[in-house]
Short mmCIF file of C-alpha atoms and ligand atoms in Angstrom, two decimals:
data_model
loop_
_atom_site.label_atom_id
_atom_site.label_comp_id
_atom_site.label_asym_id
_atom_site.label_seq_id
_atom_site.Cartn_x
_atom_site.Cartn_y
_atom_site.Cartn_z
CA MET A 1 34.03 145.33 298.83
CA LYS A 2 34.71 145.33 302.58
CA LYS A 3 33.79 148.55 304.42
CA GLU A 4 34.81 149.35 308.00
CA PHE A 5 32.13 149.76 310.68
CA LEU A 6 33.99 149.27 313.99
CA ASP A 7 37.37 150.27 315.40
CA LEU A 8 38.43 148.47 318.61
CA GLY A 9 41.71 150.36 318.79
CA VAL A 10 45.24 149.11 319.27
CA GLN A 11 45.25 145.47 320.39
CA PRO A 12 47.84 142.77 321.14
CA ILE A 13 47.76 139.09 320.13
CA ALA A 14 44.67 138.00 322.08
CA ASN A 15 45.99 134.62 323.23
CA GLY A 16 49.53 135.94 323.63
CA PHE A 17 49.81 135.53 327.40
CA LEU A 18 53.40 136.45 328.13
CA PRO A 19 56.04 136.29 330.85
CA GLU A 20 56.60 139.60 332.60
CA SER A 21 60.16 139.65 331.25
CA ASN A 22 58.75 140.07 327.71
CA ALA A 23 56.41 142.90 328.64
CA ASP A 24 58.15 145.41 326.37
CA LYS A 25 58.32 143.09 323.36
CA GLU A 26 54.68 142.78 322.44
CA TYR A 27 53.23 143.07 318.96
CA PHE A 28 50.26 145.42 318.55
CA PHE A 29 47.94 146.05 315.62
CA ASN A 30 44.76 148.02 314.83
CA LEU A 31 41.65 145.91 315.34
CA LYS A 32 39.06 147.13 312.85
CA VAL A 33 36.09 145.26 311.48
CA GLY A 34 34.32 145.52 308.14
CA PHE A 35 31.28 144.21 306.25
CA ASN A 36 31.31 143.00 302.65
CA SER A 37 27.91 143.75 301.12
CA GLU A 38 28.55 141.35 298.20
CA ASN A 39 28.93 138.13 300.19
CA TYR A 40 27.68 139.41 303.62
CA LEU A 41 30.96 138.44 305.27
CA VAL A 42 32.05 140.27 308.43
CA SER A 43 35.85 140.20 308.71
CA LEU A 44 38.78 142.04 310.20
CA MET A 45 39.94 144.89 308.00
CA ASP A 46 43.55 143.68 308.33
CA PHE A 47 44.49 140.11 309.09
CA VAL A 48 47.30 139.26 311.50
CA ASP A 49 49.99 136.85 310.26
CA LEU A 50 48.92 133.31 311.14
CA ASP A 51 52.37 132.42 312.53
CA MET A 52 52.07 135.22 315.09
CA MET A 53 49.00 133.56 316.60
CA PHE A 54 49.15 129.83 315.96
CA ASN A 55 52.56 128.54 316.95
CA ASP A 56 54.25 126.17 319.38
CA SER A 57 53.28 128.21 322.41
CA TYR A 58 49.55 128.53 321.66
CA ALA A 59 47.85 128.56 325.05
CA TYR A 60 44.17 127.74 324.45
CA ARG A 61 43.29 124.14 325.39
CA ALA A 62 39.79 123.07 324.45
CA SER A 63 39.77 120.22 326.98
CA MET A 64 40.19 122.58 329.96
CA SER A 65 36.45 122.82 330.52
CA SER A 66 34.03 120.01 331.26
CA THR A 67 31.43 121.82 329.11
CA MET A 68 33.65 121.48 326.03
CA ARG A 69 34.66 117.88 326.83
CA SER A 70 31.05 116.76 326.96
CA HIS A 71 30.14 118.97 323.99
CA PHE A 72 32.64 117.16 321.76
CA LYS A 73 31.77 113.74 323.17
CA GLU A 74 28.11 114.32 322.29
CA ALA A 75 29.04 115.72 318.88
CA SER A 76 31.08 112.65 317.98
CA ASN A 77 28.33 110.25 319.12
CA ASN A 78 25.82 112.23 317.05
CA PHE A 79 28.01 112.14 313.90
CA LYS A 80 28.75 108.42 314.26
CA GLU A 81 25.06 107.65 314.66
CA ASN A 82 23.85 109.84 311.79
CA PHE A 83 26.61 109.50 309.22
CA SER A 84 28.63 106.35 310.13
CA PRO A 85 31.83 107.89 308.75
CA LYS A 86 34.69 105.57 307.78
CA ASP A 87 37.47 108.08 307.18
CA VAL A 88 37.61 111.17 309.36
CA LEU A 89 39.61 114.40 309.18
CA GLU A 90 39.64 117.09 311.82
CA ILE A 91 40.93 120.54 310.88
CA GLY A 92 42.29 122.33 313.95
CA SER A 93 42.43 119.42 316.39
CA ASN A 94 43.84 121.42 319.34
CA ASP A 95 44.63 118.99 322.19
CA GLY A 96 42.57 116.15 320.72
CA VAL A 97 39.36 116.74 322.67
CA PHE A 98 37.22 115.73 319.63
CA ILE A 99 39.32 113.14 317.79
CA LYS A 100 39.93 111.11 320.94
CA ASN A 101 36.39 109.82 320.35
CA PHE A 102 37.34 108.26 316.97
CA SER A 103 39.52 105.31 316.02
CA LYS A 104 43.22 105.99 315.50
CA GLU A 105 43.33 103.92 312.32
CA ASN A 106 40.84 105.98 310.29
CA THR A 107 41.31 109.48 311.66
CA VAL A 108 43.82 112.14 310.69
CA ALA A 109 44.14 115.70 311.88
CA VAL A 110 45.61 119.04 310.90
CA GLU A 111 46.92 121.30 313.65
CA PRO A 112 49.33 124.19 313.01
CA CYS A 113 50.27 124.63 316.70
CA GLY A 114 53.27 122.36 317.28
CA ASN A 115 52.61 121.85 320.99
CA PHE A 116 49.18 120.38 320.22
CA SER A 117 50.05 118.38 317.11
CA LYS A 118 52.69 116.69 319.25
CA ILE A 119 50.07 115.69 321.85
CA THR A 120 47.74 114.05 319.31
CA ASN A 121 50.60 112.44 317.35
CA ASN A 122 51.77 110.92 320.63
CA LEU A 123 48.25 109.64 321.26
CA GLY A 124 48.49 107.80 317.93
CA TYR A 125 46.45 110.11 315.67
CA LYS A 126 48.37 111.09 312.53
CA THR A 127 48.48 114.89 312.86
CA TYR A 128 49.86 117.20 310.19
CA ASN A 129 51.54 120.23 311.75
CA VAL A 130 50.49 122.64 308.97
CA PHE A 131 47.89 125.30 308.21
CA TRP A 132 44.81 124.16 306.32
CA ASP A 133 45.00 124.98 302.61
CA MET A 134 44.98 123.27 299.22
CA ASN A 135 48.55 121.96 299.74
CA ALA A 136 47.54 120.26 302.98
CA SER A 137 44.38 118.92 301.37
CA ASN A 138 46.28 117.46 298.39
CA LYS A 139 48.96 115.92 300.61
CA ILE A 140 46.46 114.20 302.90
CA LYS A 141 44.35 113.06 299.94
CA SER A 142 47.36 111.46 298.29
CA GLU A 143 48.43 109.75 301.55
CA SER A 144 45.11 108.51 302.91
CA GLY A 145 42.35 109.31 300.41
CA LYS A 146 39.12 111.31 300.55
CA LYS A 147 37.22 111.73 303.83
CA ASP A 148 33.63 110.91 304.77
CA LEU A 149 33.54 113.28 307.71
CA ILE A 150 35.49 116.51 307.92
CA PHE A 151 35.01 118.27 311.21
CA SER A 152 36.31 121.61 312.36
CA ALA A 153 35.44 123.52 315.54
CA ASN A 154 36.39 127.15 316.06
CA CYS A 155 38.94 126.99 313.31
CA MET A 156 37.36 127.91 309.95
CA CYS A 157 36.71 131.45 311.24
CA HIS A 158 40.47 131.74 311.87
CA ILE A 159 41.41 131.32 308.22
CA PRO A 160 41.85 134.61 306.30
CA ASP A 161 41.55 132.95 302.87
CA ILE A 162 38.24 131.33 303.70
CA ALA A 163 37.28 130.77 300.05
CA GLY A 164 40.55 128.84 299.61
CA ALA A 165 39.90 126.85 302.82
CA PHE A 166 36.43 125.76 301.63
CA GLY A 167 37.87 124.86 298.22
CA ALA A 168 40.46 122.68 299.98
CA VAL A 169 37.63 120.95 301.90
CA ALA A 170 35.66 120.28 298.70
CA ASN A 171 38.84 118.78 297.21
CA ILE A 172 39.11 116.03 299.85
CA LEU A 173 35.45 115.45 300.80
CA SER A 174 34.21 112.08 299.51
CA ALA A 175 31.23 112.13 297.10
CA ASP A 176 28.70 111.45 299.89
CA GLY A 177 30.79 112.92 302.69
CA VAL A 178 29.78 115.58 305.21
CA PHE A 179 31.64 118.68 306.23
CA ILE A 180 30.55 119.81 309.68
CA PHE A 181 31.97 122.88 311.32
CA GLU A 182 31.09 125.16 314.18
CA ASP A 183 32.07 128.74 314.88
CA PRO A 184 30.69 131.68 316.86
CA SER A 185 27.49 133.05 315.38
CA LEU A 186 27.31 136.60 314.07
CA SER A 187 23.63 136.97 314.98
CA GLU A 188 24.39 136.07 318.61
CA MET A 189 27.26 138.54 318.71
CA ILE A 190 25.08 141.33 317.33
CA LYS A 191 22.17 140.49 319.68
CA ARG A 192 24.27 140.30 322.85
CA VAL A 193 26.73 143.03 321.88
CA SER A 194 29.46 140.47 322.63
CA TYR A 195 32.06 142.44 320.71
CA ASP A 196 34.75 140.47 322.56
CA GLN A 197 34.22 137.74 319.93
CA ILE A 198 36.31 140.06 317.79
CA TYR A 199 40.06 139.54 318.10
CA ASP A 200 43.03 138.69 315.88
CA GLU A 201 42.22 134.97 315.59
CA HIS A 202 38.65 135.58 314.48
CA ALA A 203 39.42 136.70 310.95
CA HIS A 204 35.68 136.36 310.28
CA ILE A 205 32.49 136.14 312.32
CA PHE A 206 30.15 134.06 310.19
CA SER A 207 26.49 134.52 309.44
CA VAL A 208 24.70 131.63 307.73
CA LEU A 209 24.03 134.12 304.91
CA SER A 210 27.76 134.59 304.27
CA LEU A 211 28.53 130.87 304.61
CA SER A 212 25.83 129.97 302.14
CA GLU A 213 27.51 132.28 299.58
CA LEU A 214 31.07 131.14 300.27
CA LEU A 215 30.37 127.41 300.44
CA GLY A 216 28.31 127.72 297.26
CA GLN A 217 31.32 129.16 295.46
CA ALA A 218 33.30 126.05 296.49
CA GLY A 219 30.60 123.73 295.11
CA LEU A 220 29.27 122.90 298.58
CA GLU A 221 25.79 123.31 300.00
CA ILE A 222 24.52 123.78 303.54
CA PHE A 223 21.90 121.12 304.34
CA LYS A 224 21.42 121.72 308.07
CA VAL A 225 22.13 124.36 310.72
CA ASP A 226 22.18 123.71 314.46
CA LYS A 227 22.22 126.43 317.08
CA LEU A 228 24.73 125.74 319.87
CA SER A 229 25.16 127.45 323.20
CA VAL A 230 28.95 127.01 323.35
CA HIS A 231 31.36 129.91 322.90
CA GLY A 232 28.64 132.42 323.63
CA GLY A 233 26.35 131.17 320.86
CA SER A 234 27.59 129.25 317.83
CA HIS A 235 26.30 127.63 314.69
CA ARG A 236 27.05 124.10 313.63
CA ILE A 237 26.90 123.98 309.84
CA TYR A 238 26.39 120.72 307.94
CA ALA A 239 27.52 120.91 304.31
CA SER A 240 28.06 118.44 301.48
CA HIS A 241 28.68 118.44 297.75
CA LYS A 242 25.60 119.94 296.05
CA SER A 243 22.29 118.03 296.15
CA LYS A 244 23.55 115.08 298.24
CA PHE A 245 21.28 115.53 301.24
CA PRO A 246 17.75 116.95 301.53
CA VAL A 247 17.99 120.53 302.75
CA ASP A 248 16.58 120.77 306.26
CA LYS A 249 14.11 123.49 307.26
CA SER A 250 16.72 124.87 309.70
CA VAL A 251 18.64 126.35 306.75
CA MET A 252 15.76 128.46 305.43
CA ASP A 253 14.83 129.43 309.00
CA ALA A 254 18.35 130.67 309.72
CA LEU A 255 18.58 132.61 306.46
CA ARG A 256 15.17 134.22 307.00
CA PHE A 257 16.00 135.10 310.60
CA GLU A 258 19.29 136.75 309.61
CA LYS A 259 17.63 138.79 306.87
CA GLU A 260 14.97 139.94 309.33
CA MET A 261 17.79 140.97 311.70
CA GLY A 262 19.37 142.95 308.88
CA LEU A 263 22.64 141.01 308.72
CA ASP A 264 22.69 141.77 305.00
CA ILE A 265 22.80 145.56 305.40
CA MET A 266 25.51 147.93 306.66
CA GLU A 267 23.15 149.93 308.88
CA THR A 268 22.84 146.98 311.30
CA TYR A 269 26.59 147.01 311.82
CA ARG A 270 26.71 150.75 312.37
CA THR A 271 24.09 150.35 315.13
CA PHE A 272 26.16 147.52 316.62
CA ALA A 273 29.21 149.82 316.72
CA ARG A 274 27.22 152.40 318.71
CA ASN A 275 26.10 149.65 321.13
CA VAL A 276 29.72 148.59 321.62
CA GLU A 277 30.65 152.14 322.64
CA SER A 278 27.81 152.20 325.23
CA SER A 279 28.82 148.79 326.55
CA LYS A 280 32.33 150.09 327.21
CA GLU A 281 31.07 153.08 329.18
CA ARG A 282 28.73 150.92 331.24
CA LEU A 283 31.40 148.35 332.15
CA VAL A 284 34.04 150.90 333.09
CA ASN A 285 31.49 152.75 335.26
CA ILE A 286 30.51 149.55 337.10
CA LEU A 287 34.12 148.52 337.75
CA ARG A 288 35.15 152.05 338.76
CA SER A 289 32.35 152.42 341.31
CA ILE A 290 33.12 149.01 342.86
CA LYS A 291 36.81 149.84 343.05
CA ASP A 292 36.07 153.28 344.54
CA SER A 293 34.11 151.56 347.33
CA GLY A 294 37.31 149.71 348.31
CA LYS A 295 36.28 146.25 347.08
CA LYS A 296 38.53 143.76 345.31
CA ILE A 297 37.76 142.68 341.75
CA VAL A 298 39.48 139.81 339.95
CA SER A 299 38.78 138.41 336.51
CA TYR A 300 37.68 134.78 336.06
CA GLY A 301 39.15 133.14 332.94
CA ALA A 302 42.12 134.55 331.02
CA THR A 303 40.39 134.53 327.66
CA SER A 304 41.10 135.98 324.24
CA LYS A 305 37.74 137.66 324.59
CA SER A 306 38.82 139.49 327.73
CA THR A 307 41.97 140.66 325.92
CA THR A 308 39.72 142.59 323.53
CA ILE A 309 37.62 144.02 326.36
CA PHE A 310 40.53 145.03 328.59
CA ASN A 311 42.48 146.70 325.79
CA TYR A 312 39.46 148.42 324.25
CA CYS A 313 38.19 149.68 327.63
CA LYS A 314 41.72 150.30 329.02
CA ILE A 315 41.07 148.04 332.01
CA SER A 316 44.26 147.14 333.80
CA THR A 317 45.42 146.53 337.38
CA ASN A 318 43.84 149.92 338.06
CA LEU A 319 40.51 148.03 338.20
CA ILE A 320 41.26 144.27 338.17
CA ASP A 321 43.82 142.97 340.71
CA TYR A 322 44.60 139.76 338.82
CA ILE A 323 43.07 137.05 336.65
CA VAL A 324 42.46 133.45 337.77
CA ASP A 325 42.63 130.65 335.21
CA THR A 326 42.98 126.87 335.38
CA THR A 327 45.26 126.63 332.30
CA PRO A 328 48.81 125.81 333.45
CA GLU A 329 50.28 127.53 330.35
CA LYS A 330 48.67 130.84 331.32
CA GLN A 331 49.47 130.84 335.05
CA GLY A 332 52.46 132.94 336.14
CA LYS A 333 52.13 135.06 333.00
CA ILE A 334 50.55 138.44 332.35
CA SER A 335 47.63 139.28 330.09
CA PRO A 336 48.31 140.64 326.60
CA GLY A 337 48.48 144.42 326.37
CA MET A 338 47.15 145.35 329.80
CA HIS A 339 49.59 143.10 331.68
CA ILE A 340 47.29 141.86 334.42
CA PRO A 341 48.92 138.95 336.32
CA ILE A 342 47.38 135.46 335.96
CA VAL A 343 47.30 132.96 338.83
CA SER A 344 45.58 129.63 339.43
CA PRO A 345 42.12 129.74 341.04
CA ASP A 346 43.55 127.74 343.99
CA GLU A 347 46.00 130.53 344.62
CA GLY A 348 43.87 133.57 343.87
CA PHE A 349 40.18 132.81 344.23
CA ASP A 350 40.09 133.17 347.98
CA GLU A 351 38.09 134.95 350.70
CA SER A 352 39.63 138.31 349.81
CA VAL A 353 37.79 138.45 346.48
CA ASP A 354 34.55 140.49 346.46
CA PHE A 355 33.74 140.63 342.73
CA ALA A 356 34.73 138.47 339.77
CA PHE A 357 34.53 139.74 336.22
CA LEU A 358 33.60 136.83 333.97
CA GLY A 359 36.29 136.85 331.30
CA ALA A 360 34.94 133.39 330.44
CA TRP A 361 31.25 134.48 330.50
CA ASN A 362 30.51 131.73 327.96
CA PHE A 363 31.13 129.23 330.78
CA SER A 364 29.14 131.15 333.38
CA ASP A 365 26.88 128.19 334.29
CA GLU A 366 29.86 125.89 334.85
CA ILE A 367 31.78 128.53 336.80
CA ILE A 368 28.91 129.74 339.00
CA LYS A 369 28.07 126.13 339.90
CA LYS A 370 31.70 125.45 340.78
CA GLU A 371 32.09 128.65 342.80
CA ILE A 372 28.97 128.29 344.88
CA ASP A 373 30.92 129.09 348.09
CA PHE A 374 31.96 132.44 346.63
CA CYS A 375 28.30 133.26 345.84
CA ASN A 376 27.14 132.03 349.26
CA ARG A 377 29.49 134.37 351.07
CA GLY A 378 28.15 137.35 349.07
CA GLY A 379 30.66 137.34 346.21
CA LYS A 380 29.24 138.64 342.93
CA PHE A 381 30.01 137.91 339.30
CA ILE A 382 30.02 140.67 336.70
CA SER A 383 29.89 140.41 332.93
CA HIS A 384 30.13 143.10 330.31
CA LEU A 385 26.88 141.74 328.84
CA ASP A 386 24.68 141.68 331.91
CA GLY A 387 26.45 143.91 334.45
CA LEU A 388 26.16 142.44 337.96
CA ILE A 389 24.84 138.87 337.96
CA ASP A 390 22.46 137.95 340.80
P1 LIG B 401 37.39 130.45 326.31
O1 LIG B 401 36.22 131.22 326.79
O2 LIG B 401 37.11 129.26 325.52
O3 LIG B 401 38.42 131.39 325.63
P2 LIG B 401 38.68 132.26 324.39
O4 LIG B 401 38.01 133.59 324.57
O5 LIG B 401 40.16 132.39 324.49
O6 LIG B 401 38.16 131.48 323.23
O7 LIG B 401 38.37 130.05 327.49
C1 LIG B 401 38.00 129.88 328.78
C2 LIG B 401 39.19 130.13 329.68
O8 LIG B 401 38.71 130.11 330.99
C3 LIG B 401 40.27 129.07 329.59
O9 LIG B 401 41.55 129.69 329.69
C4 LIG B 401 40.04 128.20 330.82
C5 LIG B 401 39.41 129.16 331.78
N1 LIG B 401 38.48 128.56 332.72
C6 LIG B 401 38.80 128.57 334.06
O10 LIG B 401 39.85 129.08 334.47
N2 LIG B 401 37.91 128.00 334.96
C7 LIG B 401 36.76 127.43 334.54
O11 LIG B 401 35.99 126.93 335.37
C8 LIG B 401 36.44 127.42 333.15
C9 LIG B 401 35.15 126.84 332.67
C10 LIG B 401 37.33 128.01 332.27
#
C-alpha cells in the first residue's frame, strides 16, 4: 500500500504556462507523494487527469536544447549499432527529436499531444495521437506488427497505470526485441534533494528496485542499466522478454546501491521530506537577501521543475522579476500558479540582470557556457541545489 511522506502543497499544472487573460481560470491540486513498500514505487498520492496535462497546447519541446539533441542522436547511433532494430516504436515522441534519426518506413510513434503528433506525421513518421495503453499496443500490432526496438524517454514515468503500460509493451515487443526507456532517477533526486522532479506529470519517480518488480510482473527483465546525466540524473533501462540477454553487472550494482541507500524503506523518504523543508528555507533566504540589497533576479528556463519550486516556496514577482526562456510557446505567457511573466532571453537577459535563478539547472553547463558575458560582468547563477554558483 502507498503511504504519504511528502506534501508539496497546492500546485497548478506544471507545464501549464498560460496567457495573462486566463490567470483566474487555473486548475490546482494537492501535490503529495507516497511510497509503496510492496513494490518500492514512489508515486503521487493522487494522479492528475492525463488530458489536463498532455493536450494540443503542451509546451515542452525536447529539441529546444542542444544537449538533448545530441543526447538523442548518440542514443539512436548506440541502439542501431548494438541491436540493429528493423521495426521501431517510440512511445512519447514529442517533437521528433529521437525518431528523426530512424527511417520513416520502419518507425512508428505514439504521442498524445496533438501539436507534436502533427509535427512528426508531417515529417512522414506514422504517429498515433493517443495515450499508450493496451488498446494502442493492439492497434499498432495489428497494423504494423511487433517491434524490435521500443524506445521511450521521459514518458513511462508519466503513466499512472504503469503496470498496464509495461504489459502493453510486452504485448508488442518482438521475441528478441529490446525495450529501452529513460526517466529521472529516484536515487539522484534523493541525493540532490531535487524535489522539483516532483510535479503532476511525474506520476512516478522510478528506482531500479521498483522497475525490476514492475517489469517482472509484465514478463520482462532488466538486462542493463545506464546512468545518464540528462534531466538532473536519469537511468536508461534496457529490458527484454525474460532470459533473452545476459544480465549485465550494472543491474546488480544498481540494485545493491539502491538498497544501501535505503530506497526500500520508508525512513529514507521521511528524511528526504525534512531535507526538502530545509531546502525551501535556504532558497527563500538567499533570494530575499539579494532582493533586499536592491539587485535584480530573473529565472533562467521556464521549467515544470521551477513550477514546483515557485509554488511550494511561494516565490513570485516579489522575488523574481521575470523568467527568460527560448521556447516560443512559453514566451508572452505567465508561469503556472505564481504568474511570473516569461520573455525571450534576447528581450530579458540584458545588462540589468544581476542574478539568474536556474530553473533549468539540469542544463547548467550549456547555459553557463552560453551566458559567459553575463558571468564575466559579475552576474551570478543561483540554484536551489547549490545556492550561489561560482
Ligand atoms: P527542462 O529542464 O527539460 O524542463 P522540465 O522541468 O519542464 O522538464 O526544460 C528546459 C527549459 O529551459 C525549456 O523550456 C527550454 C529552456 N532553456 C532555455 O531557455 N535556454 C537554454 O539555454 C536551455 C538549455 C533551456
